[in-house]
């Protein structure tokens, strides 16, 4: 396992942590004090009876007054330190979430592809909460559980070293079992924590897709995946709880045994006169207060081992490789995009090979090619979701590799075929395009994207809450919302990846027009699913297996005798009818992204 640099996470919060520890330490002192005073008070009451002497009332009153003051001080400090614990721990974990959020934005998209979506959210939610609980509850408890027994222990050693020795010995032996339990969690825990996150991501997935699955009558099947994950979690939870639980139980038993042995030894010693009855009494009372916090400490230390796993997992995100950039580099004014000898592969799959092309400002370029030829990849590379392995992509002459990804994205509007909507109002979902947009601006963008009609029909209009992912809206409606976002964002570079694929032809024609209006003065790149929408493009690039095989205008390419001509002919023959090939083996089904030409009839 990696070296544990856990507390580095909190490097900026050292003061908060110190204040949590310090205040709890302070509040524990009067607590130890009034335990001791209680003992002296009882002694002051009992001893005169045993010795048949008169009570010293002024002494007792004094003790009582001290006792009450210590108690009040203890209460006050406890309230202060508890409030402090919560506030500080909360602000630490908020800071941590912000740091994580910022970090996630600077990571390559590849990081998320390697991980389960539940795993990433798990780190943000579960692991950070685990760390927060540790700071607000466990850390103060640990302080108390150490300070109080140490104070009492010192006092008891002073009273009778032999009996105190028995107590300390039992603590030492018991401690061994806590170490054992922590070892077991270290060995099993990662699997357990991963299983917890896997379960949450399966549940998410299931909840998101339940409608779709139902329509295919697949709930049973899909459910079995969820079911298996749950079973695995149950098994692992059981394993780590039992395996780690047994040593914890032994720990508790040993401490109880220590207390009893000490008392028995004390009783014997009163017979030989090595210890007085009041001393034995002292051990009975304070021994209890000595052991109680230690009994609490053991399980906490065991649970803290889980926290360390969480912290390690958070650390893994924080140390993941970022997209590098040159902090000095400003965005150029020019928005011309250029590919110079660009080659790109995902892991070991070559996708783009030696691409050279230029996307001028104030022009529309269409990317055409069979499904899998690399069109979406080209668009994603411009937005720097990944970095290319060789060659360079530049904007206004500056390689995107040198640009801060946040800055770069501020200049780009993207619309994808798959649209994700947040669990928020429609207005806020459109506002994603421009943070401080007024409702008027939002409505205007919605009108241009043709969403106003369906939005106004919704029960709360623009304030209607969309369900997570957007499953309460149709694919076409989601896509129109995402187009409204892009229109609202009003960025100089517009990348449309099959942006109108889920729309009916009527809406598509209108939106197409709106999008074309968007082009004025901008750099527009379109992956379209219908040829009709790209006939006016200033330039068309035909991608064939990761290479540009043809380029030019529609008029040029349509008679060029190449792939473009073949594809165009096929769509012409299909007569613009939307026919979906039901046979997935038909390669050309996805000719232009999701174009619906049924090619089996033509070939
Ligand atoms: N994240 C990814 N990881 C690995 N391979 C990918 C990834 N995204 C796309 N690919 C592969 O890269 C190739 C090009 O994909 P893509 O750019 O989406 O094509 P298009 O948009 O033209 O359909 C395909 O073979 C696809 O399977
Ligand atoms: Mg694609």
PDB file of N, CA, C and O in Angstrom, residues 356-399:
ATOM      1  N   UNK A 356      -4.634  16.637 -40.226  1.00  0.00           N
ATOM      2  CA  UNK A 356      -4.281  18.029 -40.485  1.00  0.00           C
ATOM      3  C   UNK A 356      -5.527  18.741 -40.984  1.00  0.00           C
ATOM      4  O   UNK A 356      -6.094  18.332 -41.997  1.00  0.00           O
ATOM      5  N   UNK A 357      -5.962  19.738 -40.268  1.00  0.00           N
ATOM      6  CA  UNK A 357      -7.100  20.501 -40.771  1.00  0.00           C
ATOM      7  C   UNK A 357      -7.229  21.818 -40.033  1.00  0.00           C
ATOM      8  O   UNK A 357      -6.555  22.053 -39.029  1.00  0.00           O
ATOM      9  N   UNK A 358      -8.125  22.674 -40.559  1.00  0.00           N
ATOM     10  CA  UNK A 358      -8.263  24.014 -40.027  1.00  0.00           C
ATOM     11  C   UNK A 358      -9.737  24.344 -39.960  1.00  0.00           C
ATOM     12  O   UNK A 358     -10.504  24.064 -40.885  1.00  0.00           O
ATOM     13  N   UNK A 359     -10.157  24.916 -38.851  1.00  0.00           N
ATOM     14  CA  UNK A 359     -11.550  25.328 -38.703  1.00  0.00           C
ATOM     15  C   UNK A 359     -11.560  26.850 -38.524  1.00  0.00           C
ATOM     16  O   UNK A 359     -11.306  27.340 -37.421  1.00  0.00           O
ATOM     17  N   UNK A 360     -11.821  27.587 -39.607  1.00  0.00           N
ATOM     18  CA  UNK A 360     -11.725  29.052 -39.510  1.00  0.00           C
ATOM     19  C   UNK A 360     -12.890  29.665 -38.735  1.00  0.00           C
ATOM     20  O   UNK A 360     -13.942  29.042 -38.582  1.00  0.00           O
ATOM     21  N   UNK A 361     -12.664  30.884 -38.280  1.00  0.00           N
ATOM     22  CA  UNK A 361     -13.708  31.650 -37.616  1.00  0.00           C
ATOM     23  C   UNK A 361     -14.760  32.032 -38.640  1.00  0.00           C
ATOM     24  O   UNK A 361     -14.466  32.141 -39.826  1.00  0.00           O
ATOM     25  N   UNK A 362     -15.981  32.216 -38.146  1.00  0.00           N
ATOM     26  CA  UNK A 362     -17.070  32.633 -39.009  1.00  0.00           C
ATOM     27  C   UNK A 362     -17.341  31.604 -40.103  1.00  0.00           C
ATOM     28  O   UNK A 362     -17.587  31.947 -41.245  1.00  0.00           O
ATOM     29  N   UNK A 363     -17.229  30.338 -39.734  1.00  0.00           N
ATOM     30  CA  UNK A 363     -17.500  29.294 -40.720  1.00  0.00           C
ATOM     31  C   UNK A 363     -18.041  28.057 -40.039  1.00  0.00           C
ATOM     32  O   UNK A 363     -17.856  27.862 -38.836  1.00  0.00           O
ATOM     33  N   UNK A 364     -18.703  27.247 -40.838  1.00  0.00           N
ATOM     34  CA  UNK A 364     -19.235  25.999 -40.317  1.00  0.00           C
ATOM     35  C   UNK A 364     -18.530  24.848 -41.000  1.00  0.00           C
ATOM     36  O   UNK A 364     -18.470  24.773 -42.227  1.00  0.00           O
ATOM     37  N   UNK A 365     -17.978  23.960 -40.179  1.00  0.00           N
ATOM     38  CA  UNK A 365     -17.339  22.771 -40.724  1.00  0.00           C
ATOM     39  C   UNK A 365     -18.148  21.565 -40.286  1.00  0.00           C
ATOM     40  O   UNK A 365     -18.540  21.474 -39.121  1.00  0.00           O
ATOM     41  N   UNK A 366     -18.413  20.664 -41.215  1.00  0.00           N
ATOM     42  CA  UNK A 366     -19.130  19.447 -40.844  1.00  0.00           C
ATOM     43  C   UNK A 366     -18.165  18.274 -40.851  1.00  0.00           C
ATOM     44  O   UNK A 366     -17.299  18.182 -41.719  1.00  0.00           O
ATOM     45  N   UNK A 367     -18.298  17.418 -39.846  1.00  0.00           N
ATOM     46  CA  UNK A 367     -17.516  16.183 -39.829  1.00  0.00           C
ATOM     47  C   UNK A 367     -18.449  15.053 -40.210  1.00  0.00           C
ATOM     48  O   UNK A 367     -19.531  14.904 -39.644  1.00  0.00           O
ATOM     49  N   UNK A 368     -18.007  14.268 -41.188  1.00  0.00           N
ATOM     50  CA  UNK A 368     -18.834  13.193 -41.697  1.00  0.00           C
ATOM     51  C   UNK A 368     -18.020  11.912 -41.668  1.00  0.00           C
ATOM     52  O   UNK A 368     -16.806  11.949 -41.874  1.00  0.00           O
ATOM     53  N   UNK A 369     -18.673  10.819 -41.415  1.00  0.00           N
ATOM     54  CA  UNK A 369     -17.945   9.547 -41.447  1.00  0.00           C
ATOM     55  C   UNK A 369     -18.753   8.463 -40.779  1.00  0.00           C
ATOM     56  O   UNK A 369     -19.741   8.756 -40.090  1.00  0.00           O
ATOM     57  N   UNK A 370     -18.333   7.243 -40.987  1.00  0.00           N
ATOM     58  CA  UNK A 370     -19.061   6.139 -40.379  1.00  0.00           C
ATOM     59  C   UNK A 370     -18.934   6.208 -38.865  1.00  0.00           C
ATOM     60  O   UNK A 370     -18.031   6.854 -38.339  1.00  0.00           O
ATOM     61  N   UNK A 371     -19.816   5.525 -38.235  1.00  0.00           N
ATOM     62  CA  UNK A 371     -19.770   5.470 -36.787  1.00  0.00           C
ATOM     63  C   UNK A 371     -18.453   4.830 -36.346  1.00  0.00           C
ATOM     64  O   UNK A 371     -18.023   3.829 -36.902  1.00  0.00           O
ATOM     65  N   UNK A 372     -17.784   5.432 -35.401  1.00  0.00           N
ATOM     66  CA  UNK A 372     -16.513   4.891 -34.918  1.00  0.00           C
ATOM     67  C   UNK A 372     -15.317   5.426 -35.674  1.00  0.00           C
ATOM     68  O   UNK A 372     -14.174   5.060 -35.397  1.00  0.00           O
ATOM     69  N   UNK A 373     -15.540   6.337 -36.632  1.00  0.00           N
ATOM     70  CA  UNK A 373     -14.405   6.829 -37.427  1.00  0.00           C
ATOM     71  C   UNK A 373     -13.590   7.879 -36.674  1.00  0.00           C
ATOM     72  O   UNK A 373     -12.504   8.238 -37.107  1.00  0.00           O
ATOM     73  N   UNK A 374     -14.125   8.392 -35.567  1.00  0.00           N
ATOM     74  CA  UNK A 374     -13.327   9.309 -34.742  1.00  0.00           C
ATOM     75  C   UNK A 374     -13.857  10.737 -34.690  1.00  0.00           C
ATOM     76  O   UNK A 374     -13.164  11.643 -34.219  1.00  0.00           O
ATOM     77  N   UNK A 375     -15.094  10.955 -35.125  1.00  0.00           N
ATOM     78  CA  UNK A 375     -15.643  12.323 -35.165  1.00  0.00           C
ATOM     79  C   UNK A 375     -15.763  12.916 -33.752  1.00  0.00           C
ATOM     80  O   UNK A 375     -15.270  14.011 -33.479  1.00  0.00           O
ATOM     81  N   UNK A 376     -16.417  12.175 -32.866  1.00  0.00           N
ATOM     82  CA  UNK A 376     -16.610  12.692 -31.505  1.00  0.00           C
ATOM     83  C   UNK A 376     -15.266  12.901 -30.829  1.00  0.00           C
ATOM     84  O   UNK A 376     -15.071  13.867 -30.097  1.00  0.00           O
ATOM     85  N   UNK A 377     -14.343  12.006 -31.101  1.00  0.00           N
ATOM     86  CA  UNK A 377     -13.019  12.136 -30.500  1.00  0.00           C
ATOM     87  C   UNK A 377     -12.381  13.465 -30.890  1.00  0.00           C
ATOM     88  O   UNK A 377     -11.816  14.156 -30.039  1.00  0.00           O
ATOM     89  N   UNK A 378     -12.509  13.838 -32.157  1.00  0.00           N
ATOM     90  CA  UNK A 378     -11.915  15.112 -32.603  1.00  0.00           C
ATOM     91  C   UNK A 378     -12.483  16.283 -31.801  1.00  0.00           C
ATOM     92  O   UNK A 378     -11.741  17.161 -31.340  1.00  0.00           O
ATOM     93  N   UNK A 379     -13.794  16.269 -31.617  1.00  0.00           N
ATOM     94  CA  UNK A 379     -14.446  17.360 -30.883  1.00  0.00           C
ATOM     95  C   UNK A 379     -14.004  17.373 -29.415  1.00  0.00           C
ATOM     96  O   UNK A 379     -13.695  18.419 -28.839  1.00  0.00           O
ATOM     97  N   UNK A 380     -13.926  16.181 -28.833  1.00  0.00           N
ATOM     98  CA  UNK A 380     -13.510  16.101 -27.430  1.00  0.00           C
ATOM     99  C   UNK A 380     -12.075  16.560 -27.228  1.00  0.00           C
ATOM    100  O   UNK A 380     -11.727  17.104 -26.190  1.00  0.00           O
ATOM    101  N   UNK A 381     -11.250  16.345 -28.253  1.00  0.00           N
ATOM    102  CA  UNK A 381      -9.855  16.762 -28.133  1.00  0.00           C
ATOM    103  C   UNK A 381      -9.731  18.285 -28.152  1.00  0.00           C
ATOM    104  O   UNK A 381      -8.875  18.852 -27.481  1.00  0.00           O
ATOM    105  N   UNK A 382     -10.627  18.930 -28.917  1.00  0.00           N
ATOM    106  CA  UNK A 382     -10.584  20.399 -28.958  1.00  0.00           C
ATOM    107  C   UNK A 382     -10.893  20.947 -27.558  1.00  0.00           C
ATOM    108  O   UNK A 382     -10.258  21.878 -27.084  1.00  0.00           O
ATOM    109  N   UNK A 383     -11.859  20.320 -26.875  1.00  0.00           N
ATOM    110  CA  UNK A 383     -12.222  20.771 -25.529  1.00  0.00           C
ATOM    111  C   UNK A 383     -11.212  20.271 -24.485  1.00  0.00           C
ATOM    112  O   UNK A 383     -11.375  20.497 -23.297  1.00  0.00           O
ATOM    113  N   UNK A 384     -10.226  19.562 -24.932  1.00  0.00           N
ATOM    114  CA  UNK A 384      -9.149  19.039 -24.079  1.00  0.00           C
ATOM    115  C   UNK A 384      -9.642  18.067 -23.015  1.00  0.00           C
ATOM    116  O   UNK A 384      -9.191  18.088 -21.870  1.00  0.00           O
ATOM    117  N   UNK A 385     -10.607  17.224 -23.405  1.00  0.00           N
ATOM    118  CA  UNK A 385     -11.005  16.173 -22.471  1.00  0.00           C
ATOM    119  C   UNK A 385      -9.874  15.164 -22.326  1.00  0.00           C
ATOM    120  O   UNK A 385      -9.754  14.477 -21.339  1.00  0.00           O
ATOM    121  N   UNK A 386      -9.087  15.076 -23.387  1.00  0.00           N
ATOM    122  CA  UNK A 386      -7.862  14.295 -23.345  1.00  0.00           C
ATOM    123  C   UNK A 386      -6.762  15.113 -24.005  1.00  0.00           C
ATOM    124  O   UNK A 386      -7.079  16.062 -24.717  1.00  0.00           O
ATOM    125  N   UNK A 387      -5.524  14.717 -23.781  1.00  0.00           N
ATOM    126  CA  UNK A 387      -4.432  15.341 -24.527  1.00  0.00           C
ATOM    127  C   UNK A 387      -3.946  14.391 -25.611  1.00  0.00           C
ATOM    128  O   UNK A 387      -3.922  13.174 -25.402  1.00  0.00           O
ATOM    129  N   UNK A 388      -3.581  14.975 -26.743  1.00  0.00           N
ATOM    130  CA  UNK A 388      -3.143  14.109 -27.847  1.00  0.00           C
ATOM    131  C   UNK A 388      -1.730  13.593 -27.574  1.00  0.00           C
ATOM    132  O   UNK A 388      -0.954  14.221 -26.860  1.00  0.00           O
ATOM    133  N   UNK A 389      -1.411  12.443 -28.153  1.00  0.00           N
ATOM    134  CA  UNK A 389      -0.087  11.869 -27.931  1.00  0.00           C
ATOM    135  C   UNK A 389       0.942  12.470 -28.872  1.00  0.00           C
ATOM    136  O   UNK A 389       2.103  12.615 -28.534  1.00  0.00           O
ATOM    137  N   UNK A 390       0.494  12.808 -30.108  1.00  0.00           N
ATOM    138  CA  UNK A 390       1.478  13.461 -30.966  1.00  0.00           C
ATOM    139  C   UNK A 390       0.803  14.487 -31.857  1.00  0.00           C
ATOM    140  O   UNK A 390      -0.399  14.424 -32.088  1.00  0.00           O
ATOM    141  N   UNK A 391       1.555  15.447 -32.328  1.00  0.00           N
ATOM    142  CA  UNK A 391       1.002  16.565 -33.069  1.00  0.00           C
ATOM    143  C   UNK A 391       0.410  17.572 -32.097  1.00  0.00           C
ATOM    144  O   UNK A 391       0.618  17.455 -30.894  1.00  0.00           O
ATOM    145  N   UNK A 392      -0.307  18.585 -32.629  1.00  0.00           N
ATOM    146  CA  UNK A 392      -0.885  19.537 -31.696  1.00  0.00           C
ATOM    147  C   UNK A 392      -2.177  20.145 -32.229  1.00  0.00           C
ATOM    148  O   UNK A 392      -2.376  20.249 -33.444  1.00  0.00           O
ATOM    149  N   UNK A 393      -3.025  20.485 -31.272  1.00  0.00           N
ATOM    150  CA  UNK A 393      -4.266  21.167 -31.608  1.00  0.00           C
ATOM    151  C   UNK A 393      -4.113  22.571 -31.050  1.00  0.00           C
ATOM    152  O   UNK A 393      -3.718  22.720 -29.893  1.00  0.00           O
ATOM    153  N   UNK A 394      -4.402  23.584 -31.877  1.00  0.00           N
ATOM    154  CA  UNK A 394      -4.226  24.928 -31.346  1.00  0.00           C
ATOM    155  C   UNK A 394      -5.438  25.799 -31.607  1.00  0.00           C
ATOM    156  O   UNK A 394      -6.225  25.548 -32.518  1.00  0.00           O
ATOM    157  N   UNK A 395      -5.577  26.787 -30.760  1.00  0.00           N
ATOM    158  CA  UNK A 395      -6.625  27.791 -30.937  1.00  0.00           C
ATOM    159  C   UNK A 395      -5.923  29.136 -31.074  1.00  0.00           C
ATOM    160  O   UNK A 395      -5.131  29.502 -30.200  1.00  0.00           O
ATOM    161  N   UNK A 396      -6.185  29.824 -32.170  1.00  0.00           N
ATOM    162  CA  UNK A 396      -5.521  31.094 -32.418  1.00  0.00           C
ATOM    163  C   UNK A 396      -4.006  30.961 -32.323  1.00  0.00           C
ATOM    164  O   UNK A 396      -3.324  31.855 -31.859  1.00  0.00           O
ATOM    165  N   UNK A 397      -3.488  29.792 -32.715  1.00  0.00           N
ATOM    166  CA  UNK A 397      -2.048  29.591 -32.726  1.00  0.00           C
ATOM    167  C   UNK A 397      -1.469  29.098 -31.408  1.00  0.00           C
ATOM    168  O   UNK A 397      -0.300  28.735 -31.336  1.00  0.00           O
ATOM    169  N   UNK A 398      -2.283  29.070 -30.335  1.00  0.00           N
ATOM    170  CA  UNK A 398      -1.774  28.595 -29.038  1.00  0.00           C
ATOM    171  C   UNK A 398      -2.212  27.139 -28.836  1.00  0.00           C
ATOM    172  O   UNK A 398      -3.402  26.838 -28.917  1.00  0.00           O
ATOM    173  N   UNK A 399      -1.253  26.250 -28.593  1.00  0.00           N
ATOM    174  CA  UNK A 399      -1.629  24.851 -28.378  1.00  0.00           C
ATOM    175  C   UNK A 399      -2.573  24.715 -27.171  1.00  0.00           C
ATOM    176  O   UNK A 399      -2.320  25.330 -26.136  1.00  0.00           O
TER     177      UNK A 399
END
